[in-house]
């Protein structure tokens, strides 16, 4: 397989959009955490603690998602640099590593989505118990 400068550059738009989506998720969680903290300070409801714990795990996951996504982009750039420098074999390995980091980032994203569904189920259970 021949690796050209164009191949790693194909990941740039995908990684950029993923990082933007991850940042939006992070900002939404930050806002939600602030709201829940204010609610807990005034009510001390125990179910809020479960939601806050859930959000802590999600924030850590998003941080790791962002780091692996950025690492993927950095390795793509390194791969292009190696191709430009006439080291195609090393460039292939670095590009392969960038693809692995991208897969890790996407797998973490799926995990974070599952955790967010758990948070929604906590909220729904509270609504059902209030009826």
mmCIF file of N, CA and C in Angstrom:
data_model
loop_
_atom_site.group_PDB
_atom_site.id
_atom_site.type_symbol
_atom_site.label_atom_id
_atom_site.label_comp_id
_atom_site.label_asym_id
_atom_site.label_seq_id
_atom_site.Cartn_x
_atom_site.Cartn_y
_atom_site.Cartn_z
ATOM 1 N N UNK A 1 0.845 -1.178 0.000
ATOM 2 C CA UNK A 1 0.000 0.000 0.000
ATOM 3 C C UNK A 1 0.887 1.236 0.000
ATOM 4 N N UNK A 2 0.575 2.132 -0.891
ATOM 5 C CA UNK A 2 1.329 3.377 -0.964
ATOM 6 C C UNK A 2 0.608 4.448 -0.153
ATOM 7 N N UNK A 3 1.381 5.126 0.679
ATOM 8 C CA UNK A 3 0.836 6.194 1.513
ATOM 9 C C UNK A 3 1.343 7.510 0.944
ATOM 10 N N UNK A 4 0.411 8.365 0.542
ATOM 11 C CA UNK A 4 0.795 9.670 0.016
ATOM 12 C C UNK A 4 0.420 10.750 1.026
ATOM 13 N N UNK A 5 0.861 11.963 0.774
ATOM 14 C CA UNK A 5 0.541 13.068 1.669
ATOM 15 C C UNK A 5 -0.967 13.277 1.784
ATOM 16 N N UNK A 6 -1.695 12.922 0.743
ATOM 17 C CA UNK A 6 -3.143 13.125 0.764
ATOM 18 C C UNK A 6 -3.881 12.192 1.699
ATOM 19 N N UNK A 7 -3.329 11.007 1.932
ATOM 20 C CA UNK A 7 -4.025 10.026 2.763
ATOM 21 C C UNK A 7 -4.201 10.505 4.209
ATOM 22 N N UNK A 8 -3.122 10.872 4.924
ATOM 23 C CA UNK A 8 -3.344 11.356 6.295
ATOM 24 C C UNK A 8 -4.166 12.641 6.354
ATOM 25 N N UNK A 9 -4.064 13.452 5.324
ATOM 26 C CA UNK A 9 -4.813 14.710 5.352
ATOM 27 C C UNK A 9 -6.317 14.480 5.270
ATOM 28 N N UNK A 10 -6.737 13.299 4.844
ATOM 29 C CA UNK A 10 -8.170 12.989 4.800
ATOM 30 C C UNK A 10 -8.783 12.946 6.193
ATOM 31 N N UNK A 11 -7.972 12.672 7.223
ATOM 32 C CA UNK A 11 -8.503 12.612 8.584
ATOM 33 C C UNK A 11 -8.724 13.989 9.206
ATOM 34 N N UNK A 12 -8.101 15.023 8.673
ATOM 35 C CA UNK A 12 -8.210 16.346 9.291
ATOM 36 C C UNK A 12 -9.653 16.820 9.464
ATOM 37 N N UNK A 13 -10.482 16.782 8.427
ATOM 38 C CA UNK A 13 -11.869 17.241 8.637
ATOM 39 C C UNK A 13 -12.627 16.380 9.641
ATOM 40 N N UNK A 14 -12.425 15.066 9.595
ATOM 41 C CA UNK A 14 -13.137 14.173 10.513
ATOM 42 C C UNK A 14 -12.728 14.440 11.951
ATOM 43 N N UNK A 15 -11.429 14.548 12.190
ATOM 44 C CA UNK A 15 -10.952 14.772 13.556
ATOM 45 C C UNK A 15 -11.404 16.145 14.047
ATOM 46 N N UNK A 16 -11.354 17.135 13.196
ATOM 47 C CA UNK A 16 -11.786 18.474 13.592
ATOM 48 C C UNK A 16 -13.256 18.487 13.997
ATOM 49 N N UNK A 17 -14.096 17.826 13.228
ATOM 50 C CA UNK A 17 -15.522 17.764 13.563
ATOM 51 C C UNK A 17 -15.756 16.968 14.851
ATOM 52 N N UNK A 18 -15.001 15.893 15.038
ATOM 53 C CA UNK A 18 -15.138 15.129 16.276
ATOM 54 C C UNK A 18 -14.742 15.961 17.484
ATOM 55 N N UNK A 19 -13.638 16.672 17.384
ATOM 56 C CA UNK A 19 -13.203 17.500 18.507
ATOM 57 C C UNK A 19 -14.223 18.596 18.806
ATOM 58 N N UNK A 20 -14.830 19.153 17.769
ATOM 59 C CA UNK A 20 -15.882 20.149 17.972
ATOM 60 C C UNK A 20 -17.082 19.532 18.686
ATOM 61 N N UNK A 21 -17.480 18.345 18.264
ATOM 62 C CA UNK A 21 -18.603 17.663 18.913
ATOM 63 C C UNK A 21 -18.271 17.340 20.371
ATOM 64 N N UNK A 22 -17.042 16.886 20.625
ATOM 65 C CA UNK A 22 -16.638 16.582 21.997
ATOM 66 C C UNK A 22 -16.648 17.836 22.861
ATOM 67 N N UNK A 23 -16.196 18.942 22.304
ATOM 68 C CA UNK A 23 -16.183 20.204 23.054
ATOM 69 C C UNK A 23 -17.602 20.647 23.370
ATOM 70 N N UNK A 24 -18.510 20.500 22.416
ATOM 71 C CA UNK A 24 -19.913 20.852 22.670
ATOM 72 C C UNK A 24 -20.510 19.981 23.767
ATOM 73 N N UNK A 25 -20.181 18.696 23.770
ATOM 74 C CA UNK A 25 -20.667 17.818 24.825
ATOM 75 C C UNK A 25 -20.119 18.258 26.175
ATOM 76 N N UNK A 26 -18.834 18.607 26.189
ATOM 77 C CA UNK A 26 -18.203 19.047 27.429
ATOM 78 C C UNK A 26 -18.876 20.310 27.960
ATOM 79 N N UNK A 27 -19.122 21.277 27.086
ATOM 80 C CA UNK A 27 -19.750 22.528 27.514
ATOM 81 C C UNK A 27 -21.163 22.294 28.041
ATOM 82 N N UNK A 28 -21.906 21.407 27.394
ATOM 83 C CA UNK A 28 -23.257 21.092 27.871
ATOM 84 C C UNK A 28 -23.196 20.436 29.252
ATOM 85 N N UNK A 29 -22.233 19.538 29.444
ATOM 86 C CA UNK A 29 -22.087 18.901 30.755
ATOM 87 C C UNK A 29 -21.672 19.895 31.825
ATOM 88 N N UNK A 30 -20.783 20.804 31.486
ATOM 89 C CA UNK A 30 -20.339 21.806 32.458
ATOM 90 C C UNK A 30 -21.522 22.640 32.934
ATOM 91 N N UNK A 31 -22.378 23.026 32.013
ATOM 92 C CA UNK A 31 -23.564 23.795 32.375
ATOM 93 C C UNK A 31 -24.503 22.969 33.256
ATOM 94 N N UNK A 32 -24.697 21.723 32.897
ATOM 95 C CA UNK A 32 -25.568 20.854 33.672
ATOM 96 C C UNK A 32 -25.009 20.617 35.079
ATOM 97 N N UNK A 33 -23.705 20.440 35.191
ATOM 98 C CA UNK A 33 -23.076 20.236 36.499
ATOM 99 C C UNK A 33 -23.286 21.458 37.386
ATOM 100 N N UNK A 34 -23.136 22.640 36.825
ATOM 101 C CA UNK A 34 -23.352 23.859 37.610
ATOM 102 C C UNK A 34 -24.803 23.956 38.094
ATOM 103 N N UNK A 35 -25.741 23.610 37.227
ATOM 104 C CA UNK A 35 -27.149 23.634 37.613
ATOM 105 C C UNK A 35 -27.445 22.614 38.715
ATOM 106 N N UNK A 36 -26.915 21.400 38.557
ATOM 107 C CA UNK A 36 -27.157 20.367 39.565
ATOM 108 C C UNK A 36 -26.504 20.724 40.893
ATOM 109 N N UNK A 37 -25.343 21.343 40.842
ATOM 110 C CA UNK A 37 -24.680 21.754 42.078
ATOM 111 C C UNK A 37 -25.538 22.768 42.828
ATOM 112 N N UNK A 38 -26.094 23.710 42.090
ATOM 113 C CA UNK A 38 -26.962 24.713 42.721
ATOM 114 C C UNK A 38 -28.215 24.051 43.301
ATOM 115 N N UNK A 39 -28.788 23.103 42.561
ATOM 116 C CA UNK A 39 -29.969 22.387 43.064
ATOM 117 C C UNK A 39 -29.636 21.601 44.321
ATOM 118 N N UNK A 40 -28.478 20.918 44.309
ATOM 119 C CA UNK A 40 -28.103 20.114 45.462
ATOM 120 C C UNK A 40 -27.836 20.994 46.681
ATOM 121 N N UNK A 41 -27.227 22.146 46.476
ATOM 122 C CA UNK A 41 -26.933 23.053 47.591
ATOM 123 C C UNK A 41 -28.217 23.520 48.276
ATOM 124 N N UNK A 42 -29.286 23.648 47.493
ATOM 125 C CA UNK A 42 -30.537 24.131 48.098
ATOM 126 C C UNK A 42 -31.453 23.009 48.586
ATOM 127 N N UNK A 43 -31.361 21.797 47.991
ATOM 128 C CA UNK A 43 -32.312 20.741 48.350
ATOM 129 C C UNK A 43 -31.689 19.528 49.027
ATOM 130 N N UNK A 44 -30.438 19.251 48.771
ATOM 131 C CA UNK A 44 -29.727 18.069 49.292
ATOM 132 C C UNK A 44 -30.445 16.759 48.952
ATOM 133 N N UNK A 45 -31.042 16.694 47.759
ATOM 134 C CA UNK A 45 -31.706 15.462 47.313
ATOM 135 C C UNK A 45 -30.661 14.433 46.903
ATOM 136 N N UNK A 46 -30.817 13.210 47.360
ATOM 137 C CA UNK A 46 -29.810 12.161 47.131
ATOM 138 C C UNK A 46 -29.712 11.755 45.659
ATOM 139 N N UNK A 47 -30.811 11.818 44.933
ATOM 140 C CA UNK A 47 -30.752 11.416 43.529
ATOM 141 C C UNK A 47 -29.862 12.358 42.723
ATOM 142 N N UNK A 48 -29.692 13.589 43.202
ATOM 143 C CA UNK A 48 -28.794 14.516 42.519
ATOM 144 C C UNK A 48 -27.346 14.047 42.641
ATOM 145 N N UNK A 49 -27.018 13.411 43.752
ATOM 146 C CA UNK A 49 -25.661 12.878 43.923
ATOM 147 C C UNK A 49 -25.367 11.800 42.879
ATOM 148 N N UNK A 50 -26.340 10.956 42.587
ATOM 149 C CA UNK A 50 -26.156 9.925 41.562
ATOM 150 C C UNK A 50 -25.943 10.562 40.195
ATOM 151 N N UNK A 51 -26.686 11.609 39.913
ATOM 152 C CA UNK A 51 -26.512 12.298 38.643
ATOM 153 C C UNK A 51 -25.148 12.987 38.573
ATOM 154 N N UNK A 52 -24.739 13.593 39.668
ATOM 155 C CA UNK A 52 -23.443 14.274 39.694
ATOM 156 C C UNK A 52 -22.316 13.261 39.515
ATOM 157 N N UNK A 53 -22.427 12.086 40.141
ATOM 158 C CA UNK A 53 -21.421 11.041 39.968
ATOM 159 C C UNK A 53 -21.356 10.593 38.512
ATOM 160 N N UNK A 54 -22.521 10.434 37.916
ATOM 161 C CA UNK A 54 -22.599 10.057 36.509
ATOM 162 C C UNK A 54 -21.910 11.113 35.636
ATOM 163 N N UNK A 55 -22.152 12.380 35.927
ATOM 164 C CA UNK A 55 -21.555 13.458 35.141
ATOM 165 C C UNK A 55 -20.040 13.517 35.313
ATOM 166 N N UNK A 56 -19.557 13.192 36.506
ATOM 167 C CA UNK A 56 -18.104 13.162 36.722
ATOM 168 C C UNK A 56 -17.444 12.137 35.810
ATOM 169 N N UNK A 57 -18.052 10.959 35.738
ATOM 170 C CA UNK A 57 -17.503 9.916 34.850
ATOM 171 C C UNK A 57 -17.541 10.358 33.398
ATOM 172 N N UNK A 58 -18.630 11.002 33.009
ATOM 173 C CA UNK A 58 -18.748 11.461 31.623
ATOM 174 C C UNK A 58 -17.720 12.534 31.285
ATOM 175 N N UNK A 59 -17.465 13.448 32.230
ATOM 176 C CA UNK A 59 -16.473 14.498 31.992
ATOM 177 C C UNK A 59 -15.090 13.880 31.806
ATOM 178 N N UNK A 60 -14.762 12.882 32.642
ATOM 179 C CA UNK A 60 -13.458 12.207 32.485
ATOM 180 C C UNK A 60 -13.370 11.513 31.127
ATOM 181 N N UNK A 61 -14.440 10.870 30.714
ATOM 182 C CA UNK A 61 -14.445 10.214 29.410
ATOM 183 C C UNK A 61 -14.266 11.222 28.280
ATOM 184 N N UNK A 62 -14.968 12.334 28.369
ATOM 185 C CA UNK A 62 -14.852 13.348 27.316
ATOM 186 C C UNK A 62 -13.436 13.910 27.273
ATOM 187 N N UNK A 63 -12.827 14.088 28.435
ATOM 188 C CA UNK A 63 -11.438 14.557 28.471
ATOM 189 C C UNK A 63 -10.529 13.563 27.741
ATOM 190 N N UNK A 64 -10.724 12.282 27.994
ATOM 191 C CA UNK A 64 -9.910 11.264 27.325
ATOM 192 C C UNK A 64 -10.233 11.199 25.842
ATOM 193 N N UNK A 65 -11.502 11.364 25.493
ATOM 194 C CA UNK A 65 -11.896 11.387 24.084
ATOM 195 C C UNK A 65 -11.180 12.531 23.353
ATOM 196 N N UNK A 66 -11.160 13.705 23.978
ATOM 197 C CA UNK A 66 -10.506 14.857 23.372
ATOM 198 C C UNK A 66 -9.002 14.621 23.229
ATOM 199 N N UNK A 67 -8.395 14.039 24.263
ATOM 200 C CA UNK A 67 -6.949 13.797 24.229
ATOM 201 C C UNK A 67 -6.583 12.792 23.136
ATOM 202 N N UNK A 68 -7.357 11.707 23.022
ATOM 203 C CA UNK A 68 -7.029 10.722 21.992
ATOM 204 C C UNK A 68 -7.334 11.261 20.594
ATOM 205 N N UNK A 69 -8.371 12.065 20.468
ATOM 206 C CA UNK A 69 -8.658 12.697 19.174
ATOM 207 C C UNK A 69 -7.552 13.660 18.761
ATOM 208 N N UNK A 70 -7.098 14.467 19.708
ATOM 209 C CA UNK A 70 -5.995 15.399 19.414
ATOM 210 C C UNK A 70 -4.709 14.626 19.127
ATOM 211 N N UNK A 71 -4.482 13.537 19.869
ATOM 212 C CA UNK A 71 -3.310 12.700 19.604
ATOM 213 C C UNK A 71 -3.351 12.106 18.208
ATOM 214 N N UNK A 72 -4.528 11.706 17.771
ATOM 215 C CA UNK A 72 -4.691 11.189 16.419
ATOM 216 C C UNK A 72 -4.305 12.237 15.382
ATOM 217 N N UNK A 73 -4.757 13.457 15.602
ATOM 218 C CA UNK A 73 -4.425 14.537 14.684
ATOM 219 C C UNK A 73 -2.916 14.814 14.678
ATOM 220 N N UNK A 74 -2.313 14.814 15.863
ATOM 221 C CA UNK A 74 -0.866 15.040 15.947
ATOM 222 C C UNK A 74 -0.088 13.951 15.212
ATOM 223 N N UNK A 75 -0.512 12.701 15.366
ATOM 224 C CA UNK A 75 0.180 11.622 14.674
ATOM 225 C C UNK A 75 -0.023 11.694 13.160
ATOM 226 N N UNK A 76 -1.180 12.173 12.725
ATOM 227 C CA UNK A 76 -1.396 12.385 11.285
ATOM 228 C C UNK A 76 -0.415 13.423 10.737
ATOM 229 N N UNK A 77 -0.263 14.501 11.483
ATOM 230 C CA UNK A 77 0.677 15.544 11.066
ATOM 231 C C UNK A 77 2.097 14.979 11.039
ATOM 232 N N UNK A 78 2.440 14.196 12.073
ATOM 233 C CA UNK A 78 3.757 13.563 12.097
ATOM 234 C C UNK A 78 3.958 12.630 10.921
ATOM 235 N N UNK A 79 2.925 11.897 10.564
ATOM 236 C CA UNK A 79 2.990 11.003 9.417
ATOM 237 C C UNK A 79 3.243 11.787 8.132
ATOM 238 N N UNK A 80 2.551 12.894 7.990
ATOM 239 C CA UNK A 80 2.768 13.725 6.796
ATOM 240 C C UNK A 80 4.190 14.289 6.780
ATOM 241 N N UNK A 81 4.675 14.663 7.941
ATOM 242 C CA UNK A 81 6.036 15.186 8.040
ATOM 243 C C UNK A 81 7.051 14.113 7.624
ATOM 244 N N UNK A 82 6.837 12.870 8.086
ATOM 245 C CA UNK A 82 7.732 11.775 7.712
ATOM 246 C C UNK A 82 7.656 11.464 6.218
ATOM 247 N N UNK A 83 6.453 11.527 5.651
ATOM 248 C CA UNK A 83 6.319 11.333 4.205
ATOM 249 C C UNK A 83 7.082 12.412 3.444
ATOM 250 N N UNK A 84 6.932 13.630 3.899
ATOM 251 C CA UNK A 84 7.634 14.748 3.278
ATOM 252 C C UNK A 84 9.147 14.567 3.403
ATOM 253 N N UNK A 85 9.585 13.981 4.514
ATOM 254 C CA UNK A 85 11.008 13.756 4.732
ATOM 255 C C UNK A 85 11.551 12.509 4.056
ATOM 256 N N UNK A 86 10.715 11.784 3.338
ATOM 257 C CA UNK A 86 11.182 10.606 2.606
ATOM 258 C C UNK A 86 11.291 9.348 3.452
ATOM 259 N N UNK A 87 10.471 9.241 4.500
ATOM 260 C CA UNK A 87 10.472 8.050 5.350
ATOM 261 C C UNK A 87 9.091 7.386 5.325
ATOM 262 N N UNK A 88 8.753 6.752 4.186
ATOM 263 C CA UNK A 88 7.387 6.224 4.045
ATOM 264 C C UNK A 88 7.046 5.103 5.022
ATOM 265 N N UNK A 89 7.998 4.245 5.375
ATOM 266 C CA UNK A 89 7.697 3.142 6.287
ATOM 267 C C UNK A 89 7.341 3.672 7.684
ATOM 268 N N UNK A 90 8.122 4.602 8.190
ATOM 269 C CA UNK A 90 7.833 5.201 9.495
ATOM 270 C C UNK A 90 6.509 5.967 9.439
ATOM 271 N N UNK A 91 6.250 6.619 8.307
ATOM 272 C CA UNK A 91 4.996 7.367 8.140
ATOM 273 C C UNK A 91 3.797 6.425 8.202
ATOM 274 N N UNK A 92 3.925 5.233 7.586
ATOM 275 C CA UNK A 92 2.835 4.260 7.632
ATOM 276 C C UNK A 92 2.539 3.836 9.067
ATOM 277 N N UNK A 93 3.577 3.571 9.846
ATOM 278 C CA UNK A 93 3.389 3.171 11.236
ATOM 279 C C UNK A 93 2.738 4.281 12.052
ATOM 280 N N UNK A 94 3.195 5.512 11.831
ATOM 281 C CA UNK A 94 2.622 6.634 12.575
ATOM 282 C C UNK A 94 1.161 6.862 12.168
ATOM 283 N N UNK A 95 0.878 6.718 10.880
ATOM 284 C CA UNK A 95 -0.499 6.871 10.421
ATOM 285 C C UNK A 95 -1.374 5.759 10.998
ATOM 286 N N UNK A 96 -0.863 4.542 11.051
ATOM 287 C CA UNK A 96 -1.599 3.437 11.667
ATOM 288 C C UNK A 96 -1.900 3.719 13.135
ATOM 289 N N UNK A 97 -0.919 4.270 13.829
ATOM 290 C CA UNK A 97 -1.130 4.626 15.238
ATOM 291 C C UNK A 97 -2.188 5.715 15.361
ATOM 292 N N UNK A 98 -2.209 6.657 14.423
ATOM 293 C CA UNK A 98 -3.229 7.715 14.476
ATOM 294 C C UNK A 98 -4.623 7.138 14.263
ATOM 295 N N UNK A 99 -4.720 6.124 13.408
ATOM 296 C CA UNK A 99 -6.017 5.463 13.204
ATOM 297 C C UNK A 99 -6.461 4.717 14.459
ATOM 298 N N UNK A 100 -5.511 4.097 15.154
ATOM 299 C CA UNK A 100 -5.840 3.406 16.402
ATOM 300 C C UNK A 100 -6.362 4.409 17.433
ATOM 301 N N UNK A 101 -5.689 5.556 17.561
ATOM 302 C CA UNK A 101 -6.159 6.583 18.499
ATOM 303 C C UNK A 101 -7.544 7.085 18.123
ATOM 304 N N UNK A 102 -7.810 7.200 16.830
ATOM 305 C CA UNK A 102 -9.138 7.624 16.386
ATOM 306 C C UNK A 102 -10.187 6.589 16.794
ATOM 307 N N UNK A 103 -9.860 5.310 16.638
ATOM 308 C CA UNK A 103 -10.798 4.258 17.042
ATOM 309 C C UNK A 103 -11.037 4.285 18.553
ATOM 310 N N UNK A 104 -9.981 4.511 19.326
ATOM 311 C CA UNK A 104 -10.136 4.603 20.782
ATOM 312 C C UNK A 104 -11.047 5.767 21.142
ATOM 313 N N UNK A 105 -10.834 6.896 20.492
ATOM 314 C CA UNK A 105 -11.661 8.073 20.740
ATOM 315 C C UNK A 105 -13.128 7.791 20.427
ATOM 316 N N UNK A 106 -13.387 7.126 19.324
ATOM 317 C CA UNK A 106 -14.764 6.802 18.949
ATOM 318 C C UNK A 106 -15.378 5.785 19.908
ATOM 319 N N UNK A 107 -14.595 4.806 20.351
ATOM 320 C CA UNK A 107 -15.107 3.821 21.307
ATOM 321 C C UNK A 107 -15.453 4.497 22.633
ATOM 322 N N UNK A 108 -14.625 5.426 23.066
ATOM 323 C CA UNK A 108 -14.924 6.172 24.294
ATOM 324 C C UNK A 108 -16.188 7.007 24.126
ATOM 325 N N UNK A 109 -16.387 7.523 22.924
ATOM 326 C CA UNK A 109 -17.590 8.299 22.645
ATOM 327 C C UNK A 109 -18.837 7.431 22.791
ATOM 328 N N UNK A 110 -18.771 6.216 22.291
ATOM 329 C CA UNK A 110 -19.904 5.294 22.429
ATOM 330 C C UNK A 110 -20.154 5.003 23.902
ATOM 331 N N UNK A 111 -19.091 4.788 24.671
ATOM 332 C CA UNK A 111 -19.235 4.531 26.110
ATOM 333 C C UNK A 111 -19.885 5.719 26.811
ATOM 334 N N UNK A 112 -19.471 6.915 26.446
ATOM 335 C CA UNK A 112 -20.040 8.120 27.057
ATOM 336 C C UNK A 112 -21.526 8.242 26.736
ATOM 337 N N UNK A 113 -21.911 7.859 25.544
ATOM 338 C CA UNK A 113 -23.328 7.881 25.169
ATOM 339 C C UNK A 113 -24.115 6.906 26.041
ATOM 340 N N UNK A 114 -23.577 5.709 26.291
ATOM 341 C CA UNK A 114 -24.250 4.740 27.151
ATOM 342 C C UNK A 114 -24.425 5.296 28.553
ATOM 343 N N UNK A 115 -23.405 5.970 29.055
ATOM 344 C CA UNK A 115 -23.498 6.553 30.399
ATOM 345 C C UNK A 115 -24.540 7.665 30.423
ATOM 346 N N UNK A 116 -24.629 8.439 29.342
ATOM 347 C CA UNK A 116 -25.624 9.514 29.307
ATOM 348 C C UNK A 116 -27.039 8.947 29.310
ATOM 349 N N UNK A 117 -27.221 7.787 28.703
ATOM 350 C CA UNK A 117 -28.534 7.133 28.736
ATOM 351 C C UNK A 117 -28.867 6.732 30.175
ATOM 352 N N UNK A 118 -27.871 6.279 30.918
ATOM 353 C CA UNK A 118 -28.078 5.951 32.333
ATOM 354 C C UNK A 118 -28.534 7.189 33.089
ATOM 355 N N UNK A 119 -27.919 8.326 32.803
ATOM 356 C CA UNK A 119 -28.318 9.575 33.467
ATOM 357 C C UNK A 119 -29.768 9.929 33.142
ATOM 358 N N UNK A 120 -30.155 9.743 31.905
ATOM 359 C CA UNK A 120 -31.541 10.024 31.533
ATOM 360 C C UNK A 120 -32.504 9.072 32.240
ATOM 361 N N UNK A 121 -32.082 7.826 32.404
ATOM 362 C CA UNK A 121 -32.929 6.866 33.115
ATOM 363 C C UNK A 121 -33.083 7.245 34.585
ATOM 364 N N UNK A 122 -32.035 7.798 35.193
ATOM 365 C CA UNK A 122 -32.139 8.286 36.575
ATOM 366 C C UNK A 122 -33.188 9.393 36.643
ATOM 367 N N UNK A 123 -33.126 10.297 35.699
ATOM 368 C CA UNK A 123 -34.079 11.415 35.663
ATOM 369 C C UNK A 123 -35.503 10.911 35.450
ATOM 370 N N UNK A 124 -35.664 9.966 34.534
ATOM 371 C CA UNK A 124 -36.999 9.417 34.278
ATOM 372 C C UNK A 124 -37.534 8.669 35.491
ATOM 373 N N UNK A 125 -36.669 7.933 36.185
ATOM 374 C CA UNK A 125 -37.101 7.212 37.379
ATOM 375 C C UNK A 125 -37.582 8.185 38.453
ATOM 376 N N UNK A 126 -36.902 9.311 38.574
ATOM 377 C CA UNK A 126 -37.325 10.316 39.543
ATOM 378 C C UNK A 126 -38.698 10.881 39.171
ATOM 379 N N UNK A 127 -38.907 11.133 37.892
ATOM 380 C CA UNK A 127 -40.185 11.663 37.453
ATOM 381 C C UNK A 127 -41.308 10.658 37.709
ATOM 382 N N UNK A 128 -41.019 9.374 37.479
ATOM 383 C CA UNK A 128 -42.023 8.326 37.705
ATOM 384 C C UNK A 128 -42.354 8.189 39.188
ATOM 385 N N UNK A 129 -41.335 8.327 40.043
ATOM 386 C CA UNK A 129 -41.583 8.184 41.482
ATOM 387 C C UNK A 129 -42.349 9.376 42.051
ATOM 388 N N UNK A 130 -42.280 10.522 41.390
ATOM 389 C CA UNK A 130 -42.990 11.705 41.853
ATOM 390 C C UNK A 130 -44.493 11.639 41.545
ATOM 391 N N UNK A 131 -44.882 10.730 40.663
ATOM 392 C CA UNK A 131 -46.292 10.666 40.271
ATOM 393 C C UNK A 131 -47.137 9.985 41.303
#
